[in-house]
Amino acid sequence: AQSVSQHNHHVILSEAASLELGCNYSYGGTVNLFWYVQYPGQHLQLLLKYFSGDPLVKGIKGFEAEFIKSKFSFNLRKPSVQWSDTAEYLCAVSPSGGYNKLIFGAGTRLAVHP
Amino acid sequence: DTGVSQDPRHKITKRGQNVTFRCDPISEHNRLYWYRQTLGQGPEFLTYFQNEAQLEKSRLLSDRFSAERPKGSFSTLEIQRTEQGDSAMYLCASSLPTDGGYTFGSGTRLTVV
């Protein structure tokens, strides 16, 4: 069965620290990959997506993610976090060839302390 | 304003009652999706439509659940004979078939008491 694993459920960082959130998926075919963010009290927003091409994807607000096909991974990174990055981060996978359902990980709750 | 509207935002119902939620997608998006999210979990796929056709249903969608999109615009999700386990956030999203950048609504939080 297709699944998405996010290794850390809760992460606490100080401002200016670097961030890396892990995401692994189990799906043998070609996939489209996404990171979504949900700020407190707000709806899910797209941070970045990967369909094909350069495996290093840049998104909004200084976030980037790297697709490593051999490791079935799509880790999210940011070199220096801010208090405003406090949110829940969700990795998702969609089978390529059809932009149909998304399979989400359980999410990582990030708290950034000033 | 997300562009995807869901109504109501909150619903409290007694066990055994029927409830219906509405989703209005972004007007030019012909794909519409329903997800369910419980505490501590990511959203789980329920079903999706392309125009008025329901293309896929999850096994999570029991016989008590039904979704419609009669004119290919708004959609409704009905839960009959609600159970406490149905308590969750029900999310709607829309997209174009050639763009995987789904836009999510703010959700309807259902509490079954």
PDB file of C-alpha atoms in Angstrom:
ATOM      1  CA  ALA A   1       0.000   0.000   0.000  1.00  0.00           C
ATOM      2  CA  GLN A   2       1.107   3.525  -0.692  1.00  0.00           C
ATOM      3  CA  SER A   3       2.219   5.358   2.428  1.00  0.00           C
ATOM      4  CA  VAL A   4       4.120   8.442   3.505  1.00  0.00           C
ATOM      5  CA  SER A   5       6.275   8.565   6.633  1.00  0.00           C
ATOM      6  CA  GLN A   6       7.332  11.710   8.421  1.00  0.00           C
ATOM      7  CA  HIS A   7       9.975  10.862  10.946  1.00  0.00           C
ATOM      8  CA  ASN A   8       9.489  13.632  13.461  1.00  0.00           C
ATOM      9  CA  HIS A   9       6.101  14.402  14.927  1.00  0.00           C
ATOM     10  CA  HIS A  10       7.282  17.379  16.961  1.00  0.00           C
ATOM     11  CA  VAL A  11      10.305  19.598  16.412  1.00  0.00           C
ATOM     12  CA  ILE A  12      11.341  22.511  18.596  1.00  0.00           C
ATOM     13  CA  LEU A  13      13.932  24.986  17.356  1.00  0.00           C
ATOM     14  CA  SER A  14      15.279  28.376  18.258  1.00  0.00           C
ATOM     15  CA  GLU A  15      15.135  31.199  15.755  1.00  0.00           C
ATOM     16  CA  ALA A  16      17.965  31.140  13.205  1.00  0.00           C
ATOM     17  CA  ALA A  17      18.458  27.388  13.589  1.00  0.00           C
ATOM     18  CA  SER A  18      18.455  25.243  10.471  1.00  0.00           C
ATOM     19  CA  LEU A  19      15.550  22.955   9.734  1.00  0.00           C
ATOM     20  CA  GLU A  20      15.327  19.614   8.021  1.00  0.00           C
ATOM     21  CA  LEU A  21      12.136  17.567   8.096  1.00  0.00           C
ATOM     22  CA  GLY A  22      12.215  14.038   6.792  1.00  0.00           C
ATOM     23  CA  CYS A  23       9.694  12.470   4.432  1.00  0.00           C
ATOM     24  CA  ASN A  24       9.821   9.003   2.931  1.00  0.00           C
ATOM     25  CA  TYR A  25       7.245   7.354   0.737  1.00  0.00           C
ATOM     26  CA  SER A  26       6.562   3.821  -0.352  1.00  0.00           C
ATOM     27  CA  TYR A  27       5.431   3.706  -3.942  1.00  0.00           C
ATOM     28  CA  GLY A  28       7.210   1.929  -6.746  1.00  0.00           C
ATOM     29  CA  GLY A  29       6.148   4.119  -9.635  1.00  0.00           C
ATOM     30  CA  THR A  30       6.744   7.716 -10.577  1.00  0.00           C
ATOM     31  CA  VAL A  31       5.299  10.150  -8.089  1.00  0.00           C
ATOM     32  CA  ASN A  32       4.543  13.802  -7.667  1.00  0.00           C
ATOM     33  CA  LEU A  33       5.645  15.146  -4.292  1.00  0.00           C
ATOM     34  CA  PHE A  34       4.359  18.006  -2.189  1.00  0.00           C
ATOM     35  CA  TRP A  35       4.943  19.827   1.044  1.00  0.00           C
ATOM     36  CA  TYR A  36       2.030  21.658   2.597  1.00  0.00           C
ATOM     37  CA  VAL A  37       2.034  23.955   5.612  1.00  0.00           C
ATOM     38  CA  GLN A  38      -0.778  24.727   8.010  1.00  0.00           C
ATOM     39  CA  TYR A  39      -0.323  27.774  10.214  1.00  0.00           C
ATOM     40  CA  PRO A  40      -2.378  27.928  13.406  1.00  0.00           C
ATOM     41  CA  GLY A  41      -6.009  28.590  12.552  1.00  0.00           C
ATOM     42  CA  GLN A  42      -5.436  28.622   8.808  1.00  0.00           C
ATOM     43  CA  HIS A  43      -6.026  26.280   5.875  1.00  0.00           C
ATOM     44  CA  LEU A  44      -3.447  24.034   4.231  1.00  0.00           C
ATOM     45  CA  GLN A  45      -1.164  25.968   1.909  1.00  0.00           C
ATOM     46  CA  LEU A  46       1.212  24.631  -0.731  1.00  0.00           C
ATOM     47  CA  LEU A  47       4.888  25.223   0.123  1.00  0.00           C
ATOM     48  CA  LEU A  48       6.430  23.513  -2.863  1.00  0.00           C
ATOM     49  CA  LYS A  49       5.966  20.645  -5.283  1.00  0.00           C
ATOM     50  CA  TYR A  50       8.077  18.334  -7.415  1.00  0.00           C
ATOM     51  CA  PHE A  51       6.899  16.783 -10.659  1.00  0.00           C
ATOM     52  CA  SER A  52      10.080  16.249 -12.666  1.00  0.00           C
ATOM     53  CA  GLY A  53      13.403  17.842 -13.562  1.00  0.00           C
ATOM     54  CA  ASP A  54      15.781  19.372 -11.037  1.00  0.00           C
ATOM     55  CA  PRO A  55      15.439  17.336  -7.844  1.00  0.00           C
ATOM     56  CA  LEU A  56      16.139  20.417  -5.730  1.00  0.00           C
ATOM     57  CA  VAL A  57      12.915  22.357  -5.540  1.00  0.00           C
ATOM     58  CA  LYS A  58      12.576  25.855  -4.141  1.00  0.00           C
ATOM     59  CA  GLY A  59       9.339  26.971  -2.599  1.00  0.00           C
ATOM     60  CA  ILE A  60       7.874  29.949  -0.829  1.00  0.00           C
ATOM     61  CA  LYS A  61       9.274  31.608   2.301  1.00  0.00           C
ATOM     62  CA  GLY A  62      12.814  30.294   1.792  1.00  0.00           C
ATOM     63  CA  PHE A  63      11.915  26.605   1.941  1.00  0.00           C
ATOM     64  CA  GLU A  64      13.428  24.005  -0.355  1.00  0.00           C
ATOM     65  CA  ALA A  65      13.183  20.254  -0.721  1.00  0.00           C
ATOM     66  CA  GLU A  66      15.343  17.621  -2.318  1.00  0.00           C
ATOM     67  CA  PHE A  67      13.979  14.571  -4.087  1.00  0.00           C
ATOM     68  CA  ILE A  68      16.284  11.565  -3.762  1.00  0.00           C
ATOM     69  CA  LYS A  69      14.737   8.827  -5.859  1.00  0.00           C
ATOM     70  CA  SER A  70      17.042   6.069  -4.634  1.00  0.00           C
ATOM     71  CA  LYS A  71      16.029   6.781  -1.049  1.00  0.00           C
ATOM     72  CA  PHE A  72      12.338   7.430  -1.772  1.00  0.00           C
ATOM     73  CA  SER A  73      12.782  10.664   0.143  1.00  0.00           C
ATOM     74  CA  PHE A  74      11.673  14.271  -0.189  1.00  0.00           C
ATOM     75  CA  ASN A  75      13.116  16.155   2.772  1.00  0.00           C
ATOM     76  CA  LEU A  76      12.201  19.744   3.506  1.00  0.00           C
ATOM     77  CA  ARG A  77      14.885  22.244   4.496  1.00  0.00           C
ATOM     78  CA  LYS A  78      15.268  25.847   5.542  1.00  0.00           C
ATOM     79  CA  PRO A  79      18.641  27.310   6.507  1.00  0.00           C
ATOM     80  CA  SER A  80      17.358  29.717   9.147  1.00  0.00           C
ATOM     81  CA  VAL A  81      13.898  29.460  10.702  1.00  0.00           C
ATOM     82  CA  GLN A  82      11.832  32.307  12.085  1.00  0.00           C
ATOM     83  CA  TRP A  83       9.194  32.397  14.800  1.00  0.00           C
ATOM     84  CA  SER A  84       6.599  32.812  12.031  1.00  0.00           C
ATOM     85  CA  ASP A  85       7.506  29.352  10.699  1.00  0.00           C
ATOM     86  CA  THR A  86       5.720  27.790  13.659  1.00  0.00           C
ATOM     87  CA  ALA A  87       3.176  25.512  11.967  1.00  0.00           C
ATOM     88  CA  GLU A  88       2.378  21.957  10.976  1.00  0.00           C
ATOM     89  CA  TYR A  89       4.192  20.631   7.919  1.00  0.00           C
ATOM     90  CA  LEU A  90       2.701  17.845   5.832  1.00  0.00           C
ATOM     91  CA  CYS A  91       4.390  15.812   3.142  1.00  0.00           C
ATOM     92  CA  ALA A  92       2.174  14.300   0.433  1.00  0.00           C
ATOM     93  CA  VAL A  93       2.523  12.017  -2.566  1.00  0.00           C
ATOM     94  CA  SER A  94       0.387  11.663  -5.677  1.00  0.00           C
ATOM     95  CA  PRO A  95       0.883   8.956  -8.290  1.00  0.00           C
ATOM     96  CA  SER A  96       2.116  10.538 -11.496  1.00  0.00           C
ATOM     97  CA  GLY A  97       0.103  10.355 -14.680  1.00  0.00           C
ATOM     98  CA  GLY A  98      -2.956  11.658 -12.927  1.00  0.00           C
ATOM     99  CA  TYR A  99      -3.299  14.463 -10.490  1.00  0.00           C
ATOM    100  CA  ASN A 100      -5.715  12.583  -8.356  1.00  0.00           C
ATOM    101  CA  LYS A 101      -5.589  11.719  -4.706  1.00  0.00           C
ATOM    102  CA  LEU A 102      -2.904  12.880  -2.338  1.00  0.00           C
ATOM    103  CA  ILE A 103      -1.515  10.531   0.293  1.00  0.00           C
ATOM    104  CA  PHE A 104      -0.377  12.512   3.298  1.00  0.00           C
ATOM    105  CA  GLY A 105       2.067  11.801   6.062  1.00  0.00           C
ATOM    106  CA  ALA A 106       1.010  12.323   9.661  1.00  0.00           C
ATOM    107  CA  GLY A 107       2.623  15.735   9.770  1.00  0.00           C
ATOM    108  CA  THR A 108       5.373  17.408  11.798  1.00  0.00           C
ATOM    109  CA  ARG A 109       4.494  20.113  14.265  1.00  0.00           C
ATOM    110  CA  LEU A 110       7.253  22.732  14.348  1.00  0.00           C
ATOM    111  CA  ALA A 111       7.582  25.207  17.187  1.00  0.00           C
ATOM    112  CA  VAL A 112      10.135  27.991  16.803  1.00  0.00           C
ATOM    113  CA  HIS A 113      11.102  29.863  19.940  1.00  0.00           C
ATOM    114  CA  PRO A 114      12.349  33.460  19.780  1.00  0.00           C
TER     115      PRO A 114
ATOM    116  CA  ASP B   1      -9.916  34.075   1.203  1.00  0.00           C
ATOM    117  CA  THR B   2      -8.671  30.659   0.031  1.00  0.00           C
ATOM    118  CA  GLY B   3     -10.885  30.426  -3.045  1.00  0.00           C
ATOM    119  CA  VAL B   4     -12.345  27.125  -1.815  1.00  0.00           C
ATOM    120  CA  SER B   5     -15.307  27.674   0.476  1.00  0.00           C
ATOM    121  CA  GLN B   6     -16.713  25.147   2.893  1.00  0.00           C
ATOM    122  CA  ASP B   7     -19.913  25.405   4.838  1.00  0.00           C
ATOM    123  CA  PRO B   8     -20.514  25.119   7.722  1.00  0.00           C
ATOM    124  CA  ARG B   9     -17.234  25.707   9.530  1.00  0.00           C
ATOM    125  CA  HIS B  10     -18.395  23.775  12.570  1.00  0.00           C
ATOM    126  CA  LYS B  11     -21.149  21.230  13.075  1.00  0.00           C
ATOM    127  CA  ILE B  12     -22.196  19.547  16.303  1.00  0.00           C
ATOM    128  CA  THR B  13     -24.681  16.741  15.914  1.00  0.00           C
ATOM    129  CA  LYS B  14     -26.138  13.955  17.966  1.00  0.00           C
ATOM    130  CA  ARG B  15     -25.229  10.392  17.186  1.00  0.00           C
ATOM    131  CA  GLY B  16     -27.602   8.925  14.651  1.00  0.00           C
ATOM    132  CA  GLN B  17     -28.418  12.192  12.922  1.00  0.00           C
ATOM    133  CA  ASN B  18     -27.642  12.939   9.277  1.00  0.00           C
ATOM    134  CA  VAL B  19     -25.348  15.815   8.317  1.00  0.00           C
ATOM    135  CA  THR B  20     -24.487  17.443   5.005  1.00  0.00           C
ATOM    136  CA  PHE B  21     -21.495  19.600   4.175  1.00  0.00           C
ATOM    137  CA  ARG B  22     -21.006  21.823   1.161  1.00  0.00           C
ATOM    138  CA  CYS B  23     -17.889  22.733  -0.801  1.00  0.00           C
ATOM    139  CA  ASP B  24     -17.582  25.448  -3.431  1.00  0.00           C
ATOM    140  CA  PRO B  25     -14.329  25.019  -5.385  1.00  0.00           C
ATOM    141  CA  ILE B  26     -12.382  27.582  -7.376  1.00  0.00           C
ATOM    142  CA  SER B  27     -14.591  28.164 -10.391  1.00  0.00           C
ATOM    143  CA  GLU B  28     -12.135  27.113 -13.099  1.00  0.00           C
ATOM    144  CA  HIS B  29     -11.055  23.966 -11.240  1.00  0.00           C
ATOM    145  CA  ASN B  30     -12.858  20.907 -12.568  1.00  0.00           C
ATOM    146  CA  ARG B  31     -11.428  18.466 -10.008  1.00  0.00           C
ATOM    147  CA  LEU B  32     -12.787  18.399  -6.490  1.00  0.00           C
ATOM    148  CA  TYR B  33     -11.566  16.249  -3.601  1.00  0.00           C
ATOM    149  CA  TRP B  34     -12.809  15.362  -0.142  1.00  0.00           C
ATOM    150  CA  TYR B  35     -10.475  14.429   2.709  1.00  0.00           C
ATOM    151  CA  ARG B  36     -10.950  13.647   6.384  1.00  0.00           C
ATOM    152  CA  GLN B  37      -8.453  14.627   9.070  1.00  0.00           C
ATOM    153  CA  THR B  38      -8.426  13.430  12.653  1.00  0.00           C
ATOM    154  CA  LEU B  39      -6.259  14.739  15.467  1.00  0.00           C
ATOM    155  CA  GLY B  40      -2.587  13.950  15.023  1.00  0.00           C
ATOM    156  CA  GLN B  41      -3.026  12.535  11.546  1.00  0.00           C
ATOM    157  CA  GLY B  42      -2.629  13.856   8.036  1.00  0.00           C
ATOM    158  CA  PRO B  43      -5.677  14.196   5.801  1.00  0.00           C
ATOM    159  CA  GLU B  44      -7.047  10.901   4.469  1.00  0.00           C
ATOM    160  CA  PHE B  45      -8.453  10.746   0.964  1.00  0.00           C
ATOM    161  CA  LEU B  46     -12.183  10.040   0.718  1.00  0.00           C
ATOM    162  CA  THR B  47     -13.252  10.688  -2.872  1.00  0.00           C
ATOM    163  CA  TYR B  48     -12.772  12.933  -5.869  1.00  0.00           C
ATOM    164  CA  PHE B  49     -14.694  14.234  -8.855  1.00  0.00           C
ATOM    165  CA  GLN B  50     -13.811  15.429 -12.292  1.00  0.00           C
ATOM    166  CA  ASN B  51     -16.670  17.665 -13.282  1.00  0.00           C
ATOM    167  CA  GLU B  52     -19.764  15.762 -12.148  1.00  0.00           C
ATOM    168  CA  ALA B  53     -18.200  12.289 -12.409  1.00  0.00           C
ATOM    169  CA  GLN B  54     -17.034  10.622  -9.202  1.00  0.00           C
ATOM    170  CA  LEU B  55     -13.768   8.990 -10.301  1.00  0.00           C
ATOM    171  CA  GLU B  56     -12.547   7.318  -7.135  1.00  0.00           C
ATOM    172  CA  LYS B  57     -13.859   6.429  -3.691  1.00  0.00           C
ATOM    173  CA  SER B  58     -11.768   5.299  -0.763  1.00  0.00           C
ATOM    174  CA  ARG B  59     -12.650   2.210   1.205  1.00  0.00           C
ATOM    175  CA  LEU B  60     -12.916   4.646   4.124  1.00  0.00           C
ATOM    176  CA  LEU B  61     -16.113   5.894   2.533  1.00  0.00           C
ATOM    177  CA  SER B  62     -18.646   3.525   4.051  1.00  0.00           C
ATOM    178  CA  ASP B  63     -22.221   3.124   2.873  1.00  0.00           C
ATOM    179  CA  ARG B  64     -23.219   5.878   5.279  1.00  0.00           C
ATOM    180  CA  PHE B  65     -21.197   8.413   3.306  1.00  0.00           C
ATOM    181  CA  SER B  66     -22.250   9.820  -0.028  1.00  0.00           C
ATOM    182  CA  ALA B  67     -20.821  12.632  -2.097  1.00  0.00           C
ATOM    183  CA  GLU B  68     -22.302  14.401  -5.064  1.00  0.00           C
ATOM    184  CA  ARG B  69     -21.324  17.082  -7.513  1.00  0.00           C
ATOM    185  CA  PRO B  70     -24.469  17.377  -9.579  1.00  0.00           C
ATOM    186  CA  LYS B  71     -23.546  20.145 -11.981  1.00  0.00           C
ATOM    187  CA  GLY B  72     -19.805  19.907 -11.824  1.00  0.00           C
ATOM    188  CA  SER B  73     -19.563  22.967  -9.619  1.00  0.00           C
ATOM    189  CA  PHE B  74     -20.222  22.700  -5.862  1.00  0.00           C
ATOM    190  CA  SER B  75     -20.192  19.387  -4.046  1.00  0.00           C
ATOM    191  CA  THR B  76     -21.955  17.976  -1.011  1.00  0.00           C
ATOM    192  CA  LEU B  77     -20.811  15.289   1.390  1.00  0.00           C
ATOM    193  CA  GLU B  78     -23.552  13.604   3.410  1.00  0.00           C
ATOM    194  CA  ILE B  79     -23.050  11.349   6.400  1.00  0.00           C
ATOM    195  CA  GLN B  80     -26.061   9.329   7.459  1.00  0.00           C
ATOM    196  CA  ARG B  81     -26.598   7.920  10.950  1.00  0.00           C
ATOM    197  CA  THR B  82     -23.522   9.641  12.321  1.00  0.00           C
ATOM    198  CA  GLU B  83     -21.276   7.827  14.790  1.00  0.00           C
ATOM    199  CA  GLN B  84     -18.784   9.234  17.279  1.00  0.00           C
ATOM    200  CA  GLY B  85     -15.972   7.939  15.096  1.00  0.00           C
ATOM    201  CA  ASP B  86     -17.088  10.304  12.361  1.00  0.00           C
ATOM    202  CA  SER B  87     -15.884  13.260  14.434  1.00  0.00           C
ATOM    203  CA  ALA B  88     -13.145  14.860  12.351  1.00  0.00           C
ATOM    204  CA  MET B  89     -12.232  17.782  10.138  1.00  0.00           C
ATOM    205  CA  TYR B  90     -13.641  17.308   6.633  1.00  0.00           C
ATOM    206  CA  LEU B  91     -11.524  19.072   4.032  1.00  0.00           C
ATOM    207  CA  CYS B  92     -12.356  19.930   0.459  1.00  0.00           C
ATOM    208  CA  ALA B  93      -9.791  20.765  -2.206  1.00  0.00           C
ATOM    209  CA  SER B  94      -9.910  21.594  -5.888  1.00  0.00           C
ATOM    210  CA  SER B  95      -7.454  21.558  -8.772  1.00  0.00           C
ATOM    211  CA  LEU B  96      -7.051  21.506 -12.505  1.00  0.00           C
ATOM    212  CA  PRO B  97      -6.291  18.067 -13.978  1.00  0.00           C
ATOM    213  CA  THR B  98      -2.989  19.338 -15.357  1.00  0.00           C
ATOM    214  CA  ASP B  99      -1.800  21.015 -12.185  1.00  0.00           C
ATOM    215  CA  GLY B 100      -1.210  19.158  -8.963  1.00  0.00           C
ATOM    216  CA  GLY B 101      -1.282  22.313  -6.879  1.00  0.00           C
ATOM    217  CA  TYR B 102      -4.453  21.522  -5.010  1.00  0.00           C
ATOM    218  CA  THR B 103      -6.136  24.405  -3.169  1.00  0.00           C
ATOM    219  CA  PHE B 104      -7.697  23.457   0.149  1.00  0.00           C
ATOM    220  CA  GLY B 105     -10.627  24.978   1.966  1.00  0.00           C
ATOM    221  CA  SER B 106     -10.648  25.723   5.674  1.00  0.00           C
ATOM    222  CA  GLY B 107     -12.655  22.596   6.423  1.00  0.00           C
ATOM    223  CA  THR B 108     -15.787  21.648   8.323  1.00  0.00           C
ATOM    224  CA  ARG B 109     -15.191  20.395  11.847  1.00  0.00           C
ATOM    225  CA  LEU B 110     -17.745  17.759  12.778  1.00  0.00           C
ATOM    226  CA  THR B 111     -18.342  16.776  16.386  1.00  0.00           C
ATOM    227  CA  VAL B 112     -20.696  13.871  17.048  1.00  0.00           C
ATOM    228  CA  VAL B 113     -21.970  13.756  20.630  1.00  0.00           C
TER     229      VAL B 113
END
